[in-house]
Amino acid sequence: MLKIHFSGEDILRTRVAPAADPVWELVLSLHVLRGRTRDPLTANWRRSVARDLRQDSASEQLRLLFALNPPRGYFPDFLTPYASVEGFEAGLDALRRTPAELLHRDLSVLAAENQLPSSAAALARGEVSALHHLAESMEQYRSLAISPYWGRIQAAVAADRTRRARALLDGGVEGLLASLRPTMRWDSGVLEVHSYPHSRDLHLDGRGLLLVPSFFCAATPVALLDPALPPVLVYPVDRLGALVPADAASGAARESLAALLGRTRAAVLQASDEGCTTGEVARQLNISPAAASQHATVLRNAGLLVSHRERNSVLHTLTPLGRAMLDA
């Protein structure tokens, strides 16, 4: 079990990442791609990416990147720099500037349980060319495995952020931390992460905690190994359906758009702009809860809303497609 210890100052400095983190999603997707789990929501994605890797002969060029991310166990902290919260390019810039001593330390930990290719030696020495090659490999993999699916990944993370925002408004930061159940438990200043592979205590020491909602995070949240690095906890979000490319998702949505005509459904879409439960929609529009639920189902099937059950209510939020339609 991982126990994260908060002071009052830590609670004030705890926040949720502003959007899906592209570097964390990239790294964790490698674990999903090569892992043993057979999640039906990512099965088509796995098959498609594996096929494209074979056809493009990209796997050899990505050999070092794969070796740094074994399906299970430790992977280097330097692969997911804190700067990635500002975007993919910011994350890669930080990776290219990783000090040699950190590279050597992290790769030594990884090599203790995994066989690494010869190219890892140059990386461990901090050679600039090796760092740039790794960054280029990440860009190549991203274009193949992440970018075509980014809209769905963003939608799942945005829906989770809406849930956390409501928890924060209702109960403050402690309400936010309590909302992370069932994978985590908040109790008396300690956030306990269940099923963590190692027993460990992390003291935030006034630095606060960055919570990173992630599509590709598996059932167990992930923290950096080095306690001296800025504290980050990556946790899984509901995936909201199968992972399909943006063009396929748009095609399915177009088939359902004919069912969206009418003022009431447009009003339901508008009401969901900042997140709204079925009961709140019904009260705002003066319609029955059953009618509100029916309209939300049509919007959800068209890819314009995502819905998440929280205890006795269902929260509806816009997808990127829904927001684009509303803005139009």
mmCIF file of C-alpha atoms in Angstrom:
data_model
loop_
_atom_site.group_PDB
_atom_site.id
_atom_site.type_symbol
_atom_site.label_atom_id
_atom_site.label_comp_id
_atom_site.label_asym_id
_atom_site.label_seq_id
_atom_site.Cartn_x
_atom_site.Cartn_y
_atom_site.Cartn_z
ATOM 1 C CA MET A 1 0.000 0.000 0.000
ATOM 2 C CA LEU A 2 1.146 3.540 -0.794
ATOM 3 C CA LYS A 3 0.414 6.062 1.950
ATOM 4 C CA ILE A 4 0.644 9.747 1.000
ATOM 5 C CA HIS A 5 0.880 12.032 4.029
ATOM 6 C CA PHE A 6 -0.620 15.542 3.821
ATOM 7 C CA SER A 7 -0.099 18.589 6.010
ATOM 8 C CA GLY A 8 -2.500 21.522 5.983
ATOM 9 C CA GLU A 9 -0.189 23.276 3.521
ATOM 10 C CA ASP A 10 -0.197 20.202 1.259
ATOM 11 C CA ILE A 11 -3.983 20.221 1.130
ATOM 12 C CA LEU A 12 -3.930 23.854 -0.013
ATOM 13 C CA ARG A 13 -1.414 23.052 -2.757
ATOM 14 C CA THR A 14 -3.130 19.949 -4.142
ATOM 15 C CA ARG A 15 -4.621 20.267 -7.617
ATOM 16 C CA VAL A 16 -5.854 18.258 -10.596
ATOM 17 C CA ALA A 17 -3.967 18.441 -13.898
ATOM 18 C CA PRO A 18 -5.721 20.818 -16.338
ATOM 19 C CA ALA A 19 -6.137 18.199 -19.095
ATOM 20 C CA ALA A 20 -5.002 14.767 -20.236
ATOM 21 C CA ASP A 21 -1.212 14.622 -19.909
ATOM 22 C CA PRO A 22 0.138 13.543 -23.326
ATOM 23 C CA VAL A 23 3.444 12.173 -22.015
ATOM 24 C CA TRP A 24 1.887 10.129 -19.224
ATOM 25 C CA GLU A 25 -0.730 8.776 -21.652
ATOM 26 C CA LEU A 26 2.005 7.804 -24.108
ATOM 27 C CA VAL A 27 4.115 5.994 -21.517
ATOM 28 C CA LEU A 28 1.203 4.194 -19.857
ATOM 29 C CA SER A 29 -0.229 3.176 -23.238
ATOM 30 C CA LEU A 30 2.982 1.234 -23.870
ATOM 31 C CA HIS A 31 2.233 -0.835 -20.775
ATOM 32 C CA VAL A 32 -1.339 -1.471 -21.946
ATOM 33 C CA LEU A 33 -0.140 -2.367 -25.442
ATOM 34 C CA ARG A 34 2.292 -4.992 -24.193
ATOM 35 C CA GLY A 35 0.545 -6.127 -21.026
ATOM 36 C CA ARG A 36 -1.406 -9.295 -20.397
ATOM 37 C CA THR A 37 -4.745 -7.714 -19.576
ATOM 38 C CA ARG A 38 -7.437 -7.976 -22.230
ATOM 39 C CA ASP A 39 -9.603 -4.941 -21.619
ATOM 40 C CA PRO A 40 -12.343 -5.006 -24.291
ATOM 41 C CA LEU A 41 -12.366 -1.195 -24.365
ATOM 42 C CA THR A 42 -8.775 -1.120 -25.661
ATOM 43 C CA ALA A 43 -8.749 -4.418 -27.592
ATOM 44 C CA ASN A 44 -9.301 -2.832 -31.016
ATOM 45 C CA TRP A 45 -6.714 -0.166 -30.231
ATOM 46 C CA ARG A 46 -4.147 -2.811 -29.304
ATOM 47 C CA ARG A 47 -4.744 -4.782 -32.495
ATOM 48 C CA SER A 48 -4.630 -1.690 -34.676
ATOM 49 C CA VAL A 49 -1.450 -0.296 -33.133
ATOM 50 C CA ALA A 50 0.305 -3.674 -33.203
ATOM 51 C CA ARG A 51 -0.611 -4.079 -36.887
ATOM 52 C CA ASP A 52 0.630 -0.604 -37.757
ATOM 53 C CA LEU A 53 3.889 -1.216 -35.928
ATOM 54 C CA ARG A 54 4.478 -4.354 -37.992
ATOM 55 C CA GLN A 55 3.552 -2.700 -41.285
ATOM 56 C CA ASP A 56 5.632 0.432 -40.714
ATOM 57 C CA SER A 57 8.653 -1.486 -39.429
ATOM 58 C CA ALA A 58 8.591 1.017 -36.587
ATOM 59 C CA SER A 59 9.120 -1.494 -33.815
ATOM 60 C CA GLU A 60 12.875 -1.684 -34.405
ATOM 61 C CA GLN A 61 13.211 2.103 -34.290
ATOM 62 C CA LEU A 62 11.183 2.101 -31.074
ATOM 63 C CA ARG A 63 13.162 -0.715 -29.487
ATOM 64 C CA LEU A 64 14.737 1.437 -26.768
ATOM 65 C CA LEU A 65 11.409 3.088 -25.911
ATOM 66 C CA PHE A 66 9.790 -0.326 -25.507
ATOM 67 C CA ALA A 67 12.694 -1.586 -23.397
ATOM 68 C CA LEU A 68 12.331 1.390 -21.041
ATOM 69 C CA ASN A 69 8.667 0.501 -20.503
ATOM 70 C CA PRO A 70 8.290 -3.163 -19.543
ATOM 71 C CA PRO A 71 4.702 -4.424 -19.278
ATOM 72 C CA ARG A 72 4.995 -4.715 -15.500
ATOM 73 C CA GLY A 73 7.053 -3.215 -12.720
ATOM 74 C CA TYR A 74 9.290 -0.183 -12.595
ATOM 75 C CA PHE A 75 9.775 2.286 -15.431
ATOM 76 C CA PRO A 76 12.100 5.326 -15.246
ATOM 77 C CA ASP A 77 10.887 8.518 -13.596
ATOM 78 C CA PHE A 78 12.673 10.671 -16.199
ATOM 79 C CA LEU A 79 10.258 9.504 -18.919
ATOM 80 C CA THR A 80 7.429 11.537 -17.378
ATOM 81 C CA PRO A 81 8.855 14.939 -16.371
ATOM 82 C CA TYR A 82 6.660 17.279 -14.351
ATOM 83 C CA ALA A 83 6.790 19.810 -17.217
ATOM 84 C CA SER A 84 4.516 17.590 -19.304
ATOM 85 C CA VAL A 85 1.574 19.139 -17.454
ATOM 86 C CA GLU A 86 2.177 22.074 -19.830
ATOM 87 C CA GLY A 87 1.921 19.858 -22.939
ATOM 88 C CA PHE A 88 3.759 17.315 -25.040
ATOM 89 C CA GLU A 89 6.489 19.613 -26.375
ATOM 90 C CA ALA A 90 7.214 20.976 -22.903
ATOM 91 C CA GLY A 91 7.518 17.414 -21.630
ATOM 92 C CA LEU A 92 9.925 16.391 -24.410
ATOM 93 C CA ASP A 93 12.043 19.515 -23.884
ATOM 94 C CA ALA A 94 12.393 18.597 -20.214
ATOM 95 C CA LEU A 95 13.260 15.005 -21.118
ATOM 96 C CA ARG A 96 16.019 16.159 -23.481
ATOM 97 C CA ARG A 97 17.530 18.166 -20.599
ATOM 98 C CA THR A 98 17.530 15.280 -18.092
ATOM 99 C CA PRO A 99 20.805 15.344 -16.096
ATOM 100 C CA ALA A 100 23.147 12.417 -16.691
ATOM 101 C CA GLU A 101 23.148 11.429 -13.017
ATOM 102 C CA LEU A 102 19.357 10.964 -13.057
ATOM 103 C CA LEU A 103 19.521 8.965 -16.281
ATOM 104 C CA HIS A 104 22.198 6.691 -14.843
ATOM 105 C CA ARG A 105 20.313 6.207 -11.575
ATOM 106 C CA ASP A 106 16.964 5.391 -13.180
ATOM 107 C CA LEU A 107 18.424 3.070 -15.795
ATOM 108 C CA SER A 108 20.427 1.228 -13.143
ATOM 109 C CA VAL A 109 17.212 0.511 -11.251
ATOM 110 C CA LEU A 110 15.533 -0.669 -14.466
ATOM 111 C CA ALA A 111 18.503 -2.830 -15.535
ATOM 112 C CA ALA A 112 18.472 -4.674 -12.218
ATOM 113 C CA GLU A 113 15.360 -6.562 -13.340
ATOM 114 C CA ASN A 114 15.275 -6.097 -17.122
ATOM 115 C CA GLN A 115 17.628 -6.681 -20.019
ATOM 116 C CA LEU A 116 18.282 -3.414 -21.856
ATOM 117 C CA PRO A 117 19.570 -2.949 -25.418
ATOM 118 C CA SER A 118 23.090 -1.648 -26.014
ATOM 119 C CA SER A 119 21.697 1.785 -26.917
ATOM 120 C CA ALA A 120 20.695 2.257 -23.269
ATOM 121 C CA ALA A 121 24.371 2.678 -22.331
ATOM 122 C CA ALA A 122 24.655 5.910 -24.309
ATOM 123 C CA LEU A 123 21.441 7.136 -22.721
ATOM 124 C CA ALA A 124 22.767 6.329 -19.254
ATOM 125 C CA ARG A 125 25.830 8.456 -19.999
ATOM 126 C CA GLY A 126 23.588 11.370 -20.872
ATOM 127 C CA GLU A 127 24.691 11.597 -24.493
ATOM 128 C CA VAL A 128 22.677 14.298 -26.240
ATOM 129 C CA SER A 129 22.165 12.208 -29.370
ATOM 130 C CA ALA A 130 20.655 9.368 -27.313
ATOM 131 C CA LEU A 131 18.235 11.730 -25.574
ATOM 132 C CA HIS A 132 17.167 13.233 -28.898
ATOM 133 C CA HIS A 133 16.691 9.764 -30.383
ATOM 134 C CA LEU A 134 14.455 8.811 -27.462
ATOM 135 C CA ALA A 135 12.407 11.988 -27.891
ATOM 136 C CA GLU A 136 12.031 11.292 -31.623
ATOM 137 C CA SER A 137 10.897 7.748 -30.842
ATOM 138 C CA MET A 138 8.238 9.114 -28.515
ATOM 139 C CA GLU A 139 7.035 11.505 -31.221
ATOM 140 C CA GLN A 140 6.897 8.640 -33.723
ATOM 141 C CA TYR A 141 4.957 6.377 -31.384
ATOM 142 C CA ARG A 142 2.601 9.188 -30.430
ATOM 143 C CA SER A 143 1.641 9.842 -34.061
ATOM 144 C CA LEU A 144 0.799 6.173 -34.488
ATOM 145 C CA ALA A 145 -0.806 5.166 -31.199
ATOM 146 C CA ILE A 146 -2.035 8.302 -29.422
ATOM 147 C CA SER A 147 -2.859 11.174 -31.788
ATOM 148 C CA PRO A 148 -5.610 9.363 -33.781
ATOM 149 C CA TYR A 149 -7.411 8.612 -30.515
ATOM 150 C CA TRP A 150 -6.692 11.838 -28.641
ATOM 151 C CA GLY A 151 -10.238 13.179 -28.775
ATOM 152 C CA ARG A 152 -11.665 10.171 -26.927
ATOM 153 C CA ILE A 153 -8.817 10.257 -24.395
ATOM 154 C CA GLN A 154 -9.434 13.957 -23.741
ATOM 155 C CA ALA A 155 -13.179 13.384 -23.367
ATOM 156 C CA ALA A 156 -12.689 10.723 -20.689
ATOM 157 C CA VAL A 157 -10.264 12.902 -18.745
ATOM 158 C CA ALA A 158 -12.477 15.990 -19.088
ATOM 159 C CA ALA A 159 -15.444 14.048 -17.718
ATOM 160 C CA ASP A 160 -13.379 12.963 -14.717
ATOM 161 C CA ARG A 161 -12.215 16.540 -14.093
ATOM 162 C CA THR A 162 -15.837 17.648 -13.996
ATOM 163 C CA ARG A 163 -16.549 15.029 -11.328
ATOM 164 C CA ARG A 164 -13.554 16.200 -9.280
ATOM 165 C CA ALA A 165 -14.583 19.845 -9.653
ATOM 166 C CA ARG A 166 -18.008 19.111 -8.215
ATOM 167 C CA ALA A 167 -16.433 17.152 -5.354
ATOM 168 C CA LEU A 168 -14.138 20.116 -4.677
ATOM 169 C CA LEU A 169 -17.026 22.588 -4.661
ATOM 170 C CA ASP A 170 -19.088 20.412 -2.359
ATOM 171 C CA GLY A 171 -16.389 19.312 0.082
ATOM 172 C CA GLY A 172 -13.179 21.281 -0.506
ATOM 173 C CA VAL A 173 -9.887 19.534 -1.199
ATOM 174 C CA GLU A 174 -10.710 16.847 1.350
ATOM 175 C CA GLY A 175 -13.927 16.181 -0.565
ATOM 176 C CA LEU A 176 -11.869 15.950 -3.745
ATOM 177 C CA LEU A 177 -9.498 13.421 -2.176
ATOM 178 C CA ALA A 178 -12.395 11.424 -0.719
ATOM 179 C CA SER A 179 -13.959 11.217 -4.206
ATOM 180 C CA LEU A 180 -11.028 9.106 -5.447
ATOM 181 C CA ARG A 181 -12.499 5.922 -3.953
ATOM 182 C CA PRO A 182 -12.560 2.953 -4.404
ATOM 183 C CA THR A 183 -8.929 2.666 -5.571
ATOM 184 C CA MET A 184 -7.907 5.151 -2.855
ATOM 185 C CA ARG A 185 -9.066 6.044 0.647
ATOM 186 C CA TRP A 186 -8.733 9.430 2.349
ATOM 187 C CA ASP A 187 -8.536 9.305 6.131
ATOM 188 C CA SER A 188 -7.154 11.789 8.664
ATOM 189 C CA GLY A 189 -4.571 13.446 6.443
ATOM 190 C CA VAL A 190 -3.431 10.269 4.676
ATOM 191 C CA LEU A 191 -4.374 9.159 1.166
ATOM 192 C CA GLU A 192 -4.067 5.367 0.983
ATOM 193 C CA VAL A 193 -3.569 3.799 -2.443
ATOM 194 C CA HIS A 194 -4.793 0.209 -2.357
ATOM 195 C CA SER A 195 -3.182 -2.637 -4.332
ATOM 196 C CA TYR A 196 0.028 -0.649 -4.753
ATOM 197 C CA PRO A 197 2.839 -3.099 -5.615
ATOM 198 C CA HIS A 198 5.133 -1.940 -2.805
ATOM 199 C CA SER A 199 4.547 -0.754 0.761
ATOM 200 C CA ARG A 200 5.706 2.835 0.869
ATOM 201 C CA ASP A 201 5.135 6.156 2.629
ATOM 202 C CA LEU A 202 5.341 9.436 0.728
ATOM 203 C CA HIS A 203 5.541 12.646 2.769
ATOM 204 C CA LEU A 204 4.603 15.683 0.709
ATOM 205 C CA ASP A 205 6.376 18.124 3.058
ATOM 206 C CA GLY A 206 4.404 21.171 1.956
ATOM 207 C CA ARG A 207 4.794 20.596 -1.788
ATOM 208 C CA GLY A 208 1.208 19.546 -2.412
ATOM 209 C CA LEU A 209 0.168 16.851 -4.867
ATOM 210 C CA LEU A 210 -0.591 16.973 -8.586
ATOM 211 C CA LEU A 211 -3.393 14.531 -9.399
ATOM 212 C CA VAL A 212 -3.264 13.385 -13.031
ATOM 213 C CA PRO A 213 -6.387 11.646 -14.377
ATOM 214 C CA SER A 214 -5.362 9.159 -17.063
ATOM 215 C CA PHE A 215 -7.111 7.090 -19.713
ATOM 216 C CA PHE A 216 -4.328 4.505 -20.028
ATOM 217 C CA CYS A 217 -3.597 4.152 -16.323
ATOM 218 C CA ALA A 218 -4.496 0.626 -15.242
ATOM 219 C CA ALA A 219 -6.489 -0.213 -12.123
ATOM 220 C CA THR A 220 -3.696 0.874 -9.750
ATOM 221 C CA PRO A 221 -2.630 4.543 -9.512
ATOM 222 C CA VAL A 222 1.012 5.361 -10.294
ATOM 223 C CA ALA A 223 3.489 7.544 -8.383
ATOM 224 C CA LEU A 224 7.093 8.440 -9.116
ATOM 225 C CA LEU A 225 9.713 6.421 -7.268
ATOM 226 C CA ASP A 226 11.979 9.348 -6.368
ATOM 227 C CA PRO A 227 10.457 11.162 -3.350
ATOM 228 C CA ALA A 228 12.557 14.245 -4.124
ATOM 229 C CA LEU A 229 10.726 14.897 -7.414
ATOM 230 C CA PRO A 230 7.562 17.036 -7.449
ATOM 231 C CA PRO A 231 4.830 14.716 -6.121
ATOM 232 C CA VAL A 232 2.534 13.319 -8.808
ATOM 233 C CA LEU A 233 -0.180 10.679 -8.557
ATOM 234 C CA VAL A 234 -1.666 9.339 -11.787
ATOM 235 C CA TYR A 235 -5.019 7.607 -11.406
ATOM 236 C CA PRO A 236 -7.393 5.804 -13.809
ATOM 237 C CA VAL A 237 -10.554 7.350 -15.216
ATOM 238 C CA ASP A 238 -13.640 5.665 -16.615
ATOM 239 C CA ARG A 239 -12.895 5.031 -20.289
ATOM 240 C CA LEU A 240 -16.452 5.822 -21.436
ATOM 241 C CA GLY A 241 -16.491 3.193 -24.181
ATOM 242 C CA ALA A 242 -14.162 1.563 -26.667
ATOM 243 C CA LEU A 243 -11.124 3.444 -27.935
ATOM 244 C CA VAL A 244 -11.605 4.156 -31.641
ATOM 245 C CA PRO A 245 -9.924 6.637 -34.023
ATOM 246 C CA ALA A 246 -11.429 10.106 -34.288
ATOM 247 C CA ASP A 247 -12.641 9.545 -37.865
ATOM 248 C CA ALA A 248 -14.484 6.351 -36.859
ATOM 249 C CA ALA A 249 -16.052 8.082 -33.852
ATOM 250 C CA SER A 250 -17.176 10.980 -36.049
ATOM 251 C CA GLY A 251 -18.729 8.572 -38.535
ATOM 252 C CA ALA A 252 -20.746 6.849 -35.824
ATOM 253 C CA ALA A 253 -21.818 10.208 -34.458
ATOM 254 C CA ARG A 254 -23.016 11.422 -37.857
ATOM 255 C CA GLU A 255 -25.335 8.421 -38.109
ATOM 256 C CA SER A 256 -27.000 9.479 -34.862
ATOM 257 C CA LEU A 257 -27.161 13.232 -35.429
ATOM 258 C CA ALA A 258 -30.573 13.011 -37.131
ATOM 259 C CA ALA A 259 -32.030 12.030 -33.762
ATOM 260 C CA LEU A 260 -30.798 15.276 -32.206
ATOM 261 C CA LEU A 261 -33.211 17.666 -33.935
ATOM 262 C CA GLY A 262 -35.479 19.543 -31.593
ATOM 263 C CA ARG A 263 -35.323 22.349 -29.017
ATOM 264 C CA THR A 264 -35.435 20.131 -25.941
ATOM 265 C CA ARG A 265 -32.329 18.147 -26.807
ATOM 266 C CA ALA A 266 -30.506 21.339 -27.707
ATOM 267 C CA ALA A 267 -31.440 22.642 -24.265
ATOM 268 C CA VAL A 268 -30.183 19.433 -22.620
ATOM 269 C CA LEU A 269 -26.890 19.871 -24.464
ATOM 270 C CA GLN A 270 -26.675 23.467 -23.252
ATOM 271 C CA ALA A 271 -27.488 22.463 -19.671
ATOM 272 C CA SER A 272 -24.623 19.949 -19.718
ATOM 273 C CA ASP A 273 -22.051 22.586 -20.639
ATOM 274 C CA GLU A 274 -20.632 22.747 -17.101
ATOM 275 C CA GLY A 275 -21.776 19.298 -16.020
ATOM 276 C CA CYS A 276 -25.300 18.534 -14.904
ATOM 277 C CA THR A 277 -27.109 15.575 -13.332
ATOM 278 C CA THR A 278 -30.289 14.109 -14.807
ATOM 279 C CA GLY A 279 -32.336 15.607 -11.985
ATOM 280 C CA GLU A 280 -30.792 19.045 -12.499
ATOM 281 C CA VAL A 281 -31.558 18.886 -16.223
ATOM 282 C CA ALA A 282 -35.161 17.965 -15.474
ATOM 283 C CA ARG A 283 -35.569 20.865 -13.046
ATOM 284 C CA GLN A 284 -33.910 23.415 -15.338
ATOM 285 C CA LEU A 285 -36.022 22.459 -18.360
ATOM 286 C CA ASN A 286 -39.212 21.662 -16.440
ATOM 287 C CA ILE A 287 -39.423 18.140 -17.851
ATOM 288 C CA SER A 288 -39.709 14.782 -16.136
ATOM 289 C CA PRO A 289 -36.563 12.944 -15.006
ATOM 290 C CA ALA A 290 -37.492 10.103 -17.384
ATOM 291 C CA ALA A 291 -37.629 12.522 -20.322
ATOM 292 C CA ALA A 292 -34.337 14.112 -19.300
ATOM 293 C CA SER A 293 -32.727 10.672 -19.126
ATOM 294 C CA GLN A 294 -34.103 9.715 -22.536
ATOM 295 C CA HIS A 295 -32.776 12.880 -24.203
ATOM 296 C CA ALA A 296 -29.385 12.445 -22.516
ATOM 297 C CA THR A 297 -29.214 8.860 -23.820
ATOM 298 C CA VAL A 298 -29.737 10.021 -27.406
ATOM 299 C CA LEU A 299 -27.064 12.701 -26.999
ATOM 300 C CA ARG A 300 -24.691 10.198 -25.434
ATOM 301 C CA ASN A 301 -25.244 7.658 -28.224
ATOM 302 C CA ALA A 302 -24.396 10.391 -30.719
ATOM 303 C CA GLY A 303 -21.095 11.039 -28.979
ATOM 304 C CA LEU A 304 -22.049 14.492 -27.670
ATOM 305 C CA LEU A 305 -22.288 13.651 -23.965
ATOM 306 C CA VAL A 306 -20.586 11.334 -21.527
ATOM 307 C CA SER A 307 -22.412 10.130 -18.433
ATOM 308 C CA HIS A 308 -21.031 8.863 -15.156
ATOM 309 C CA ARG A 309 -22.988 7.432 -12.238
ATOM 310 C CA GLU A 310 -22.049 8.852 -8.831
ATOM 311 C CA ARG A 311 -24.040 7.154 -6.063
ATOM 312 C CA ASN A 312 -27.706 7.878 -6.801
ATOM 313 C CA SER A 313 -27.225 10.407 -9.609
ATOM 314 C CA VAL A 314 -25.851 10.443 -13.152
ATOM 315 C CA LEU A 315 -23.602 13.343 -14.174
ATOM 316 C CA HIS A 316 -23.611 14.411 -17.841
ATOM 317 C CA THR A 317 -20.753 16.384 -19.439
ATOM 318 C CA LEU A 318 -19.929 17.422 -22.987
ATOM 319 C CA THR A 319 -17.469 15.602 -25.202
ATOM 320 C CA PRO A 320 -15.212 17.689 -27.501
ATOM 321 C CA LEU A 321 -17.688 16.969 -30.318
ATOM 322 C CA GLY A 322 -20.585 18.112 -28.151
ATOM 323 C CA ARG A 323 -18.781 21.307 -27.229
ATOM 324 C CA ALA A 324 -17.942 21.997 -30.858
ATOM 325 C CA MET A 325 -21.596 21.512 -31.826
ATOM 326 C CA LEU A 326 -22.764 23.744 -28.992
ATOM 327 C CA ASP A 327 -20.264 26.462 -29.943
ATOM 328 C CA ALA A 328 -21.411 26.256 -33.558
#
